[in-house]
PDB file of C-alpha atoms and ligand atoms in Angstrom:
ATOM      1  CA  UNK A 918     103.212  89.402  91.500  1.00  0.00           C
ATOM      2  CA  UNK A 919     104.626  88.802  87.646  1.00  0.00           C
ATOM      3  CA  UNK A 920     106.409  91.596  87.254  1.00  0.00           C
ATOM      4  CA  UNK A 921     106.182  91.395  83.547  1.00  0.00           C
ATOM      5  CA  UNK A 922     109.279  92.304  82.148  1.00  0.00           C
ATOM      6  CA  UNK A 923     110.534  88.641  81.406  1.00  0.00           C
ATOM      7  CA  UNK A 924     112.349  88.641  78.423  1.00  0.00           C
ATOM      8  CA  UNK A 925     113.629  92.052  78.124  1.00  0.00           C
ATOM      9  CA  UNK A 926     116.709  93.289  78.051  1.00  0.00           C
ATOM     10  CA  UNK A 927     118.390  95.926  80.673  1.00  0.00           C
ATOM     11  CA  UNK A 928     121.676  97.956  80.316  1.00  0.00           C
ATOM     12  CA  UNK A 929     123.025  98.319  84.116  1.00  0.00           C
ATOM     13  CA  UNK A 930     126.201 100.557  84.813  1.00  0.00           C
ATOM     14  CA  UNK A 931     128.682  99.785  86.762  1.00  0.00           C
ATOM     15  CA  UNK A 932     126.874  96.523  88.011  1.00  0.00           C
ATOM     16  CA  UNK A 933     130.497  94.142  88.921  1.00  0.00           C
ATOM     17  CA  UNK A 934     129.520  94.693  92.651  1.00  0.00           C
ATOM     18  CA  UNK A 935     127.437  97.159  95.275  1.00  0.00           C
ATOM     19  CA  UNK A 936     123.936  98.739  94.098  1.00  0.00           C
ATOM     20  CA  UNK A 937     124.494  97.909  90.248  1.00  0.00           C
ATOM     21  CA  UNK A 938     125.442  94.512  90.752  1.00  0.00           C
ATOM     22  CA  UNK A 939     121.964  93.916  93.035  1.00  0.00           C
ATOM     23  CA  UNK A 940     120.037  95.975  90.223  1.00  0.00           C
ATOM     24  CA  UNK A 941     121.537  93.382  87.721  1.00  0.00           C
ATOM     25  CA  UNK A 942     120.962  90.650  89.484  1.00  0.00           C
ATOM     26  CA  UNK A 943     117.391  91.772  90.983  1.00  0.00           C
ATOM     27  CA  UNK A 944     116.468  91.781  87.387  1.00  0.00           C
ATOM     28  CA  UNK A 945     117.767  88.734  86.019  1.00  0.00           C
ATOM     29  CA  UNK A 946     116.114  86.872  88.600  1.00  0.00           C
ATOM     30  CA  UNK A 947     112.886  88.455  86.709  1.00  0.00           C
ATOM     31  CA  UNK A 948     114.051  86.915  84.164  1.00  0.00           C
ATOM     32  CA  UNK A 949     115.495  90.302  81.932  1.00  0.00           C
ATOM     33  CA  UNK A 950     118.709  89.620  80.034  1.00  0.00           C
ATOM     34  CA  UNK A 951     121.032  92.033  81.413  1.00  0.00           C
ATOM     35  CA  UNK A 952     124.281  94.038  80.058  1.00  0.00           C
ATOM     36  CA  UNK A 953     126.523  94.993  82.780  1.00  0.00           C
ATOM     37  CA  UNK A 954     129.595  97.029  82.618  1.00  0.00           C
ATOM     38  CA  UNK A 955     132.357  97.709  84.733  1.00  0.00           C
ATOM     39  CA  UNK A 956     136.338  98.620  84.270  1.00  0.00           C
ATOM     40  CA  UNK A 957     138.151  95.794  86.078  1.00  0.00           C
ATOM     41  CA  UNK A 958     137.488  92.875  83.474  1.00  0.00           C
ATOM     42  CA  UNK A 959     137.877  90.063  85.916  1.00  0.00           C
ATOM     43  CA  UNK A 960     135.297  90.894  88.643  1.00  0.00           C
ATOM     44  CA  UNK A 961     132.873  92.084  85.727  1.00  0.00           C
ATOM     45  CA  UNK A 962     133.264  88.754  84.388  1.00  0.00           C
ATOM     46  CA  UNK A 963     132.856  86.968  87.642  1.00  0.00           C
ATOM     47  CA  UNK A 964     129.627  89.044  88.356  1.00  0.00           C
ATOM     48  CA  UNK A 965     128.044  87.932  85.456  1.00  0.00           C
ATOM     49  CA  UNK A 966     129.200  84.444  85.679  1.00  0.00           C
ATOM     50  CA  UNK A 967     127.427  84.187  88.761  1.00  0.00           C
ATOM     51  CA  UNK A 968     124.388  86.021  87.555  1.00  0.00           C
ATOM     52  CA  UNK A 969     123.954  84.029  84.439  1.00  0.00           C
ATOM     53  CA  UNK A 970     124.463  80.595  87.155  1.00  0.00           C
ATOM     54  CA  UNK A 971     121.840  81.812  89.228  1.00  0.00           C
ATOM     55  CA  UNK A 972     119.251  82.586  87.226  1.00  0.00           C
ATOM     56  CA  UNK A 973     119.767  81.207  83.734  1.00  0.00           C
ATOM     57  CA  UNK A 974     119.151  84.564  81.724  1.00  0.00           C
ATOM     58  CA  UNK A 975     121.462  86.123  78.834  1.00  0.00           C
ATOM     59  CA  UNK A 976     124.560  88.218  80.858  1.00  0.00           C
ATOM     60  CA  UNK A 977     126.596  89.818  78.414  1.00  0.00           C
ATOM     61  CA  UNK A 978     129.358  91.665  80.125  1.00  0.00           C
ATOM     62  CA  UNK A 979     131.561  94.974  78.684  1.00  0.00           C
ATOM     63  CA  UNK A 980     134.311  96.213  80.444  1.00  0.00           C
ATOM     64  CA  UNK A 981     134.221  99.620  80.100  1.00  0.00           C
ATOM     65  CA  UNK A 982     134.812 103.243  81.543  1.00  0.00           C
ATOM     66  CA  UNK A 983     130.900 104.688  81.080  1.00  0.00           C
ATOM     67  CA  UNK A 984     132.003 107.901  81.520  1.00  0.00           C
ATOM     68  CA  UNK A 985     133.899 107.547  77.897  1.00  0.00           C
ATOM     69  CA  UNK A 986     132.247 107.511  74.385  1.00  0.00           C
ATOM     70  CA  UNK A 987     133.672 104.641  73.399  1.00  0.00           C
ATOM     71  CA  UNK A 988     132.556 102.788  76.414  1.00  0.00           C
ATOM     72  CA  UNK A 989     128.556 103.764  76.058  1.00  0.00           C
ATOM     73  CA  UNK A 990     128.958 102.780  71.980  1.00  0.00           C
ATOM     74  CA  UNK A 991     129.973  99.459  73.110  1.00  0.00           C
ATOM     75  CA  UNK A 992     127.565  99.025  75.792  1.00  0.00           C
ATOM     76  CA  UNK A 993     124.569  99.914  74.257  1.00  0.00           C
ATOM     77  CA  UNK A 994     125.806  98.034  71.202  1.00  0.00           C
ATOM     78  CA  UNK A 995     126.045  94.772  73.050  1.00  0.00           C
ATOM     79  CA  UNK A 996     121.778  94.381  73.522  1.00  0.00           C
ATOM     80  CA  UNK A 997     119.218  94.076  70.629  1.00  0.00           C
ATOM     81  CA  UNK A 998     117.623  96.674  72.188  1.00  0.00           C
ATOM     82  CA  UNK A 999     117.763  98.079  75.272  1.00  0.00           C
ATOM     83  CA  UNK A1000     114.243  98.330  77.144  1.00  0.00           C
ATOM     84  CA  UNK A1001     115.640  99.230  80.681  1.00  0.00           C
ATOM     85  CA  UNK A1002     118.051 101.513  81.658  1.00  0.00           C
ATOM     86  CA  UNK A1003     120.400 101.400  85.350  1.00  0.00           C
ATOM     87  CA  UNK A1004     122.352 104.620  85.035  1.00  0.00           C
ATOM     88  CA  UNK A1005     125.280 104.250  87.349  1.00  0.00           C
ATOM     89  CA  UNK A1006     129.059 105.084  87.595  1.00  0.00           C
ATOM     90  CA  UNK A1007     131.277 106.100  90.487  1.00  0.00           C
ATOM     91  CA  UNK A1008     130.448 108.801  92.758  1.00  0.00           C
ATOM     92  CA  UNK A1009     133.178 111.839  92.875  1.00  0.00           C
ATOM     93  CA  UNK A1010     135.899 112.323  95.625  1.00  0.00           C
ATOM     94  CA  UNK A1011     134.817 113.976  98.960  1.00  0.00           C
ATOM     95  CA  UNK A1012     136.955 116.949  99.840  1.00  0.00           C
ATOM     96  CA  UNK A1013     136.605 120.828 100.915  1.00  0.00           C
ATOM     97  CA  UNK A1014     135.089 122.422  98.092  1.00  0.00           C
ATOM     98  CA  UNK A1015     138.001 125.370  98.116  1.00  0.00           C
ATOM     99  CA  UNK A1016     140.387 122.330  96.324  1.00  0.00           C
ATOM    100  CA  UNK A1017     138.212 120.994  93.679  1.00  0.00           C
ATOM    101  CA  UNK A1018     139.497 122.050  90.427  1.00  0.00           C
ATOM    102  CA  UNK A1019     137.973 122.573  87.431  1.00  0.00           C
ATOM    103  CA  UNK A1020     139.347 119.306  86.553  1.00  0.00           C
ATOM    104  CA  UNK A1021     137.529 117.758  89.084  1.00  0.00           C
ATOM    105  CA  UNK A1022     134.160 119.170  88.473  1.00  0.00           C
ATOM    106  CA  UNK A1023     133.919 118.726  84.920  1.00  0.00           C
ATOM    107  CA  UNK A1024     135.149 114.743  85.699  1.00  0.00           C
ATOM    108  CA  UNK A1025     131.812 114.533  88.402  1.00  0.00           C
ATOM    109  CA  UNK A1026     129.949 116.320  86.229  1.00  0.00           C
ATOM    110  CA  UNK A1027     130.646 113.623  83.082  1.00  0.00           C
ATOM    111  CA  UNK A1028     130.007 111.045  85.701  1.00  0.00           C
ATOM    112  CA  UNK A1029     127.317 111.565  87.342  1.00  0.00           C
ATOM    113  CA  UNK A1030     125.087 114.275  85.283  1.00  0.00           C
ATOM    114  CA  UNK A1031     126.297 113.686  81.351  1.00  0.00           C
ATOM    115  CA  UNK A1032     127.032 109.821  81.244  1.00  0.00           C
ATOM    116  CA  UNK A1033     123.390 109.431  81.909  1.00  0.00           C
ATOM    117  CA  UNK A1034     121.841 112.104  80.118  1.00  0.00           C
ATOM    118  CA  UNK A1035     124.196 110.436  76.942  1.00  0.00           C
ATOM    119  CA  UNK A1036     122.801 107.254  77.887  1.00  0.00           C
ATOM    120  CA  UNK A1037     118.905 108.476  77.832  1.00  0.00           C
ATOM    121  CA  UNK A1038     119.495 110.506  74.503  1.00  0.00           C
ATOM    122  CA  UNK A1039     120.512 107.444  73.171  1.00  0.00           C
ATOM    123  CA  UNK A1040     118.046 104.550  74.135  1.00  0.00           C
ATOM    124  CA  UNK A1041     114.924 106.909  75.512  1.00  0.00           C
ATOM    125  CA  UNK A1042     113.352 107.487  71.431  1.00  0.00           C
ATOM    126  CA  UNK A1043     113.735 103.517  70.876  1.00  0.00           C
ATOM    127  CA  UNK A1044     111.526 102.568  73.908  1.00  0.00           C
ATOM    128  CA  UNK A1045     109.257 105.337  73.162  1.00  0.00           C
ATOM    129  CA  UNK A1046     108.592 103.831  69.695  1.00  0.00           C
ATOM    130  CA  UNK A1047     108.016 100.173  71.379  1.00  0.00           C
ATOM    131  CA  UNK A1048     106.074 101.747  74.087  1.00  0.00           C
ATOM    132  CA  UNK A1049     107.962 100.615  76.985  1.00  0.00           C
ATOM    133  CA  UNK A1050     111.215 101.762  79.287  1.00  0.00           C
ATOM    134  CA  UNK A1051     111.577 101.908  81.624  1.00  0.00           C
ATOM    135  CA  UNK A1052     114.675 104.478  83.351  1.00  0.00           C
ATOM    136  CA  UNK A1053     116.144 104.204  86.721  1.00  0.00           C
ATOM    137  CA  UNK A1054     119.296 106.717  87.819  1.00  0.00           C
ATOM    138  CA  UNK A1055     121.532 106.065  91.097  1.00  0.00           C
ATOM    139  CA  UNK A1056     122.104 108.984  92.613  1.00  0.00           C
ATOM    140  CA  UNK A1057     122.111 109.952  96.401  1.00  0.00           C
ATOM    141  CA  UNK A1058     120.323 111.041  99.288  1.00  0.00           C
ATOM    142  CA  UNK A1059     122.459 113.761  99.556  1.00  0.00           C
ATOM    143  CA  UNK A1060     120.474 115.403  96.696  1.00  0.00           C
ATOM    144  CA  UNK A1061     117.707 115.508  99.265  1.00  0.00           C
ATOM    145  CA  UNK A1062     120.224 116.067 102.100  1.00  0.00           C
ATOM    146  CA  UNK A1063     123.435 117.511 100.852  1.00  0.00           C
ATOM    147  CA  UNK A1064     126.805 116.054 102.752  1.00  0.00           C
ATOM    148  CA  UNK A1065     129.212 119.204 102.917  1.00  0.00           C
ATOM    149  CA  UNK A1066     132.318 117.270 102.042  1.00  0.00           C
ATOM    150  CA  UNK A1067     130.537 115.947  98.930  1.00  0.00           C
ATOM    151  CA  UNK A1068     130.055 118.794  96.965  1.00  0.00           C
ATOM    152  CA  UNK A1069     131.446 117.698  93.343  1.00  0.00           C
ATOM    153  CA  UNK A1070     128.572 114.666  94.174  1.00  0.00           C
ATOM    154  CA  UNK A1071     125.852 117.207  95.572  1.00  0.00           C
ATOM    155  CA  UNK A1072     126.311 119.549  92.362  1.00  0.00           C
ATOM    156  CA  UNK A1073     126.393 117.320  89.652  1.00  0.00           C
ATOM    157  CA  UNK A1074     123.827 114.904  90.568  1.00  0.00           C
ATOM    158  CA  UNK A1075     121.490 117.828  91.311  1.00  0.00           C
ATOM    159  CA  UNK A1076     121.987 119.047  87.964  1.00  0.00           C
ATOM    160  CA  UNK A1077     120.737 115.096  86.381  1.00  0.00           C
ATOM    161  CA  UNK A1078     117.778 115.658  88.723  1.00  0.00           C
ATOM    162  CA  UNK A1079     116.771 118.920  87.366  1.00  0.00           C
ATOM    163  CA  UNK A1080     116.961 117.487  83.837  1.00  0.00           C
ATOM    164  CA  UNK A1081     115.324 114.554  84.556  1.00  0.00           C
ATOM    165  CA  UNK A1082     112.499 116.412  86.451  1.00  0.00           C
ATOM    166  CA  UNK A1083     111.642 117.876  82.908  1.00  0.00           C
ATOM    167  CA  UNK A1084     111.707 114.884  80.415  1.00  0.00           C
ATOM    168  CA  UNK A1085     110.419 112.504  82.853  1.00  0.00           C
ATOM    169  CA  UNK A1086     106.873 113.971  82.010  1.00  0.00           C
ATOM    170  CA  UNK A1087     107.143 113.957  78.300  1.00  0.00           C
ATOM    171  CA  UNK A1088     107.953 110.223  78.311  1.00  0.00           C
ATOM    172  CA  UNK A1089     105.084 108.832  80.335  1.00  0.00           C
ATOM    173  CA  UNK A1090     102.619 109.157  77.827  1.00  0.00           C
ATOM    174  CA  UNK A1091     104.377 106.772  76.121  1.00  0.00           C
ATOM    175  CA  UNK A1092     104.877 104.063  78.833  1.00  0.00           C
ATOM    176  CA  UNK A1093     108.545 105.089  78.970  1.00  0.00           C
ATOM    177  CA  UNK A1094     109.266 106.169  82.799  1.00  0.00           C
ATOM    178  CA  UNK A1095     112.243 107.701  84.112  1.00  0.00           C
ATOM    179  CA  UNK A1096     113.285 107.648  88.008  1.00  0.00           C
ATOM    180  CA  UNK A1097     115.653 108.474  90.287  1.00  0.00           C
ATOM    181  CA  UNK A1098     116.649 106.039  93.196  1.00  0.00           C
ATOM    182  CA  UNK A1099     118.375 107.632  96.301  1.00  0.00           C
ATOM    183  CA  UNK A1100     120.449 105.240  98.415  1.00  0.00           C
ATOM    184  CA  UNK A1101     121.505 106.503 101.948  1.00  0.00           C
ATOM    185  CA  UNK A1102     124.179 104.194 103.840  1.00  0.00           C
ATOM    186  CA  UNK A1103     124.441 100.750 102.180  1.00  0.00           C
ATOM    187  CA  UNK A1104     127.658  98.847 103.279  1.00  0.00           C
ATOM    188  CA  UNK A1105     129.326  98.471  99.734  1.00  0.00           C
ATOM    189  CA  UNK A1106     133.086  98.829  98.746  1.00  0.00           C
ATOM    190  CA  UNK A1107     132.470 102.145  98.587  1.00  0.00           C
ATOM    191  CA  UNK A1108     131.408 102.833 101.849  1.00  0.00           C
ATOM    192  CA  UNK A1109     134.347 100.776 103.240  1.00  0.00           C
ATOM    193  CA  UNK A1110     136.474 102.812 101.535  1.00  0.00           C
ATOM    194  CA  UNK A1111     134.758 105.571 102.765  1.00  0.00           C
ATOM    195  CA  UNK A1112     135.112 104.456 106.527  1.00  0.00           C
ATOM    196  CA  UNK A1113     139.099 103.291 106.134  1.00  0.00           C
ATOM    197  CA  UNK A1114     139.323 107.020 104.904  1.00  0.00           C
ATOM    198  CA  UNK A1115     138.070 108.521 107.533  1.00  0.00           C
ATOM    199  CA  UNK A1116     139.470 105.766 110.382  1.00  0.00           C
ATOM    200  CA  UNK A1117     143.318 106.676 108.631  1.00  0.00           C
ATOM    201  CA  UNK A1118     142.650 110.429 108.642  1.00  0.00           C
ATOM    202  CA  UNK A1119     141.537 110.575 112.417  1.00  0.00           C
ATOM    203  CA  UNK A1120     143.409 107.536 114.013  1.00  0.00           C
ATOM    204  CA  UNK A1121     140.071 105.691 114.842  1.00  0.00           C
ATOM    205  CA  UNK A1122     139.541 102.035 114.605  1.00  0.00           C
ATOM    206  CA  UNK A1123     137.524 101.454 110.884  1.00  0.00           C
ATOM    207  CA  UNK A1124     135.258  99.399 113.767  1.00  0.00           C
ATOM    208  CA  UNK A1125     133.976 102.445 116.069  1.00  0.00           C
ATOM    209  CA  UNK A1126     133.252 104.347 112.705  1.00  0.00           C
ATOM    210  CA  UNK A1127     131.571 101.986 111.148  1.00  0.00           C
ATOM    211  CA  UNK A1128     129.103 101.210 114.455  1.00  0.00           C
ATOM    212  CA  UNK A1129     128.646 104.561 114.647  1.00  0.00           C
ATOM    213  CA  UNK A1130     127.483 105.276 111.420  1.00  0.00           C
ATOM    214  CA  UNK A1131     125.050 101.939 112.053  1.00  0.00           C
ATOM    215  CA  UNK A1132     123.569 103.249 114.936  1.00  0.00           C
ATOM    216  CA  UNK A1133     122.818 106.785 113.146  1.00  0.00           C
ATOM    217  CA  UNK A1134     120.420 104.752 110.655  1.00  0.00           C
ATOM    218  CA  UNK A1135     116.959 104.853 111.891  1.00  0.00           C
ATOM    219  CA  UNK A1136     116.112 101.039 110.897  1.00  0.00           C
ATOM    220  CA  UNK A1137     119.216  99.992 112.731  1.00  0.00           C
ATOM    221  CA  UNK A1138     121.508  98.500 110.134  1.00  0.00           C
ATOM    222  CA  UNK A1139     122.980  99.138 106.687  1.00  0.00           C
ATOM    223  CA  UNK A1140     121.152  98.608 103.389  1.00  0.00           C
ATOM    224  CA  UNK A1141     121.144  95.773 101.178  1.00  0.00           C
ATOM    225  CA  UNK A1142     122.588  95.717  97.848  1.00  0.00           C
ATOM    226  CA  UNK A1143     120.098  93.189  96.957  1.00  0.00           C
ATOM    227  CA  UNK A1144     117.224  95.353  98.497  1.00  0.00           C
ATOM    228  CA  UNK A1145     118.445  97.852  96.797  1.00  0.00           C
ATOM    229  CA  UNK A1146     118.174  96.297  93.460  1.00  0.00           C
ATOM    230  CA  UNK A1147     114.703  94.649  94.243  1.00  0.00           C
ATOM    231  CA  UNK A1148     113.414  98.182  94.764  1.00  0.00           C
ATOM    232  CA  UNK A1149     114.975  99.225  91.379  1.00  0.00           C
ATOM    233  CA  UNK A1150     113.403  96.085  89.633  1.00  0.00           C
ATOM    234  CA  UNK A1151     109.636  97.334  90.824  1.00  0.00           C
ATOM    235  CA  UNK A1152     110.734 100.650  89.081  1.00  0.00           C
ATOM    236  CA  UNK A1153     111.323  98.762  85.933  1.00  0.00           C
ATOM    237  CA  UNK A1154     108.129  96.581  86.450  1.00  0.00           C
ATOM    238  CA  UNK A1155     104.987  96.766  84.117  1.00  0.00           C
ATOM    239  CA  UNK A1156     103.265  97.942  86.622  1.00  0.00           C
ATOM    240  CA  UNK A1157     105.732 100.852  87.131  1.00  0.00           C
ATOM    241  CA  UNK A1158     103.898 102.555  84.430  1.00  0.00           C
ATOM    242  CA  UNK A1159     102.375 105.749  86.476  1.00  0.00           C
ATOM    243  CA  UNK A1160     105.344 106.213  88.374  1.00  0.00           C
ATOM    244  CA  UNK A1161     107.628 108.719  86.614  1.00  0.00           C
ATOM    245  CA  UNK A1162     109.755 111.869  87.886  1.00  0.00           C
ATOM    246  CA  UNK A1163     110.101 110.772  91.379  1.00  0.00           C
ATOM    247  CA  UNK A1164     112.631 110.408  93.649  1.00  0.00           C
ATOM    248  CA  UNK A1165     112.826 107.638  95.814  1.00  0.00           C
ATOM    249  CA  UNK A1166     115.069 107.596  99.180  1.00  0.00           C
ATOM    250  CA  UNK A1167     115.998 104.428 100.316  1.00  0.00           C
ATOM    251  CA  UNK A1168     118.016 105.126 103.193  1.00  0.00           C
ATOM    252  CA  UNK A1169     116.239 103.276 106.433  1.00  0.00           C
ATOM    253  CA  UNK A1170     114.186 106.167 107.825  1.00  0.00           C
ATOM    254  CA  UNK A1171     118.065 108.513 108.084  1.00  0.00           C
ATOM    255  CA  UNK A1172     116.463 111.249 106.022  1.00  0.00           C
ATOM    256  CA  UNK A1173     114.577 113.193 108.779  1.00  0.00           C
ATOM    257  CA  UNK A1174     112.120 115.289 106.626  1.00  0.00           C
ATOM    258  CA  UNK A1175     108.374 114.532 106.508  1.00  0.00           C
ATOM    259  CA  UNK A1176     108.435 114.849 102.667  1.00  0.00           C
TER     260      UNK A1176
HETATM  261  P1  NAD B2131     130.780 100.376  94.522  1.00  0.00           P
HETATM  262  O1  NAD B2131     132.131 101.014  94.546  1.00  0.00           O
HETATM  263  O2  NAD B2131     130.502  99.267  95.467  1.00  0.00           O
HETATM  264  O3  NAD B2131     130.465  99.853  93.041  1.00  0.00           O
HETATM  265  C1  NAD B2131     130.578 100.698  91.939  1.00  0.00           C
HETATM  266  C2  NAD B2131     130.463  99.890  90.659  1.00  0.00           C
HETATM  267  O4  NAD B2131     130.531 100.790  89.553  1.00  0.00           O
HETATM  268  C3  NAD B2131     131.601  98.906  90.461  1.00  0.00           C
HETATM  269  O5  NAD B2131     131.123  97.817  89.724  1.00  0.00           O
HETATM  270  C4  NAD B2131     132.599  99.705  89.610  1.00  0.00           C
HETATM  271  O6  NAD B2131     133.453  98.875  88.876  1.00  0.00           O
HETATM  272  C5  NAD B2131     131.635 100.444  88.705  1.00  0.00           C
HETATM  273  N1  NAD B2131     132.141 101.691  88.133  1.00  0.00           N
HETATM  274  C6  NAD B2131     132.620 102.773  88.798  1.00  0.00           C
HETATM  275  N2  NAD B2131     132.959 103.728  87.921  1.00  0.00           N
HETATM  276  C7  NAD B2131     132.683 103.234  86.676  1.00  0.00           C
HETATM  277  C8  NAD B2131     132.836 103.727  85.366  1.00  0.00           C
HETATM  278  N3  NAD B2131     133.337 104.936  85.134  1.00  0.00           N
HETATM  279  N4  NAD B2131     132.465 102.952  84.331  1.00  0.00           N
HETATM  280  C9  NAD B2131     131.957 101.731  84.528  1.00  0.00           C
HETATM  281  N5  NAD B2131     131.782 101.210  85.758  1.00  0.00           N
HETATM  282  C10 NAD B2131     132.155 101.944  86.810  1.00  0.00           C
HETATM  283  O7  NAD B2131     129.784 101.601  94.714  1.00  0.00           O
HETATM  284  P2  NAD B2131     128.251 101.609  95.219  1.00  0.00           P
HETATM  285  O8  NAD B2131     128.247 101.757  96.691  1.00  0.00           O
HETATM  286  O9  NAD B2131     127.509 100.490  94.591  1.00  0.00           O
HETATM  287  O10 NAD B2131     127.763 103.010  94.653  1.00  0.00           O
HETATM  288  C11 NAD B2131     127.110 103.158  93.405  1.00  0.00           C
HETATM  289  C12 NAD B2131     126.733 104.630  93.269  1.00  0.00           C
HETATM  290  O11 NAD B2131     125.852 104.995  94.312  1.00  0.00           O
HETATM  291  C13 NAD B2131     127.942 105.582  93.356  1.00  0.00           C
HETATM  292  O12 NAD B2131     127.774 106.646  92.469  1.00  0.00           O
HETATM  293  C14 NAD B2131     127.861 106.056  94.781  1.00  0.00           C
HETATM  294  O13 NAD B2131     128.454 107.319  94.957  1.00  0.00           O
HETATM  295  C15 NAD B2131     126.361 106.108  94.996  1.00  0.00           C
HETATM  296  N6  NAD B2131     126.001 106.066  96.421  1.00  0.00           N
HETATM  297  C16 NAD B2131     126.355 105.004  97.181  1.00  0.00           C
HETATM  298  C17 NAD B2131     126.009 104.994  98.519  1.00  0.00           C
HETATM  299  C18 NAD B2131     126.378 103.828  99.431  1.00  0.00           C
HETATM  300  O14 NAD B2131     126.105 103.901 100.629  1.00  0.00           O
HETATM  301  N7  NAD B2131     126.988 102.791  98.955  1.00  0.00           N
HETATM  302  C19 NAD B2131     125.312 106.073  99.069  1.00  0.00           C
HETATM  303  C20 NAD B2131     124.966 107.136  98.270  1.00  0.00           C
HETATM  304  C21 NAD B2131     125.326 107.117  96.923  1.00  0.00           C
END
């Protein structure tokens, strides 16, 4: 199937590595000139080295904090236009929800509920006027099933879900779509990190944890970032166009729900 979105030109957040990196290269590999942004220049630059190599498409890299002003001016500054959308950033610090500060929750919050919505505001009216966008989020399965030690994540990612659930409709008639992707356990830095946390904390080999947490996914394994990204890259397809509001788990059968 031609996706038909050759030629166009995607912003993806925090694409040097995990689920932004596959969405970024998932795309170019259709072909869509891609923006990426990360913080650490030299992996950004190596991610979009090897994206360009691989699939011959414009990568235009920005290192950047997102979750700054500055650092969405110069992203979004970087395309002609931006017809596709990855919203993505960090996710917020696990902890007992007694500690988290003010601080912290304004910090998730500008993460993981503003950074996007700034991002929208700003590119949403452009792709309404050109009659195409396309608007994919990463957020989490815990929105669907919240994790108790991941509450500044459950709260403020909720809230972008809630605001999206709104606009999402308005859009459509316009061929501009906006949805939310929900990844479960996907073996990324961040879930490493995740896993040497918890093996330090409670004096268990990073090994056991991580078969453990294996053999509590349904399908048997971890995702794919690439996967990952491929199911983002439908989202963003032409033929994406009556697909709008949803929100899609991809998490190997762990959420136990029948809706
Ligand atoms: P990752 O740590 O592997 O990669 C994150 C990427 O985002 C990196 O390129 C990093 O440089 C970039 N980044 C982080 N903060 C940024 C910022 N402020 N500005 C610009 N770039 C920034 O993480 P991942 O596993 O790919 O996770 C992506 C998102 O998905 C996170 O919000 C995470 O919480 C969420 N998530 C991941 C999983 C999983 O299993 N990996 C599960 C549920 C939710």
């Amino acid at each position: 199937m031609d996706l038909g979105i050759e030629g166009k030109w995607a912003l993806v957040c925090g694409a040097s590595k995990g689920l932004g990196y596959g969405c970024a290269l998932s795309l170019a590999r259709e072909g869509v000139n891609v923006v990426i942004n990360a913080r650490s220049e030299g992996p950004l630059n190596e991610a979009a080295a090897r994206i360009a190599g691989q699939t011959g498409v414009k990568v235009v890299p920005v290192a950047c904090d997102i979750t700054t002003e500055a650092g969405r001016a110069a992203s979004l500054a970087a395309a002609p236009q931006i017809d596709i959308l990855v919203n993505n950033a960090g996710g917020p610090p696990p902890g007992d929800f007694r500690e988290f500060t003010r601080d912290a929750w304004i910090k998730a919050i500008d993460a993981n509920m503003l950074t996007p919505i700034e991002l929208i505001k700003a590119t949403v009216d452009g792709m309404i006027a050109r009659r195409f966008g396309r608007i994919v989020n990463i957020t989490s399965s815990a929105v669907k099933a919240p994790i108790d030690i991941l509450g500044l994540s459950n709260g403020a990612r909720s809230g972008l879900t809630g605001f999206v659930a709104g606009i999402a409709r308005k859009t459509v008639a316009h061929n501009v779509t906006i949805n939310n992707l929900l990844p479960g356990m996907f073996l990324t830095d961040r879930l490493r990190g995740t896993i040497a946390a918890l093996s330090r904390s409670g004096g268990v080999p990073e090994a056991q944890i991580e078969a453990q947490r294996r053999a509590s996914i349904p399908a048997g394994r971890f995702g794919d970032e690439i996967e990952f990204g491929q199911a983002c890259t439908y989202l963003c397809s032409a033929q994406a166009g009556f697909i709008t509001g949803q929100n899609l788990l991809i998490d190997g059968g762990t959420y136990p729900g029948t809706f």
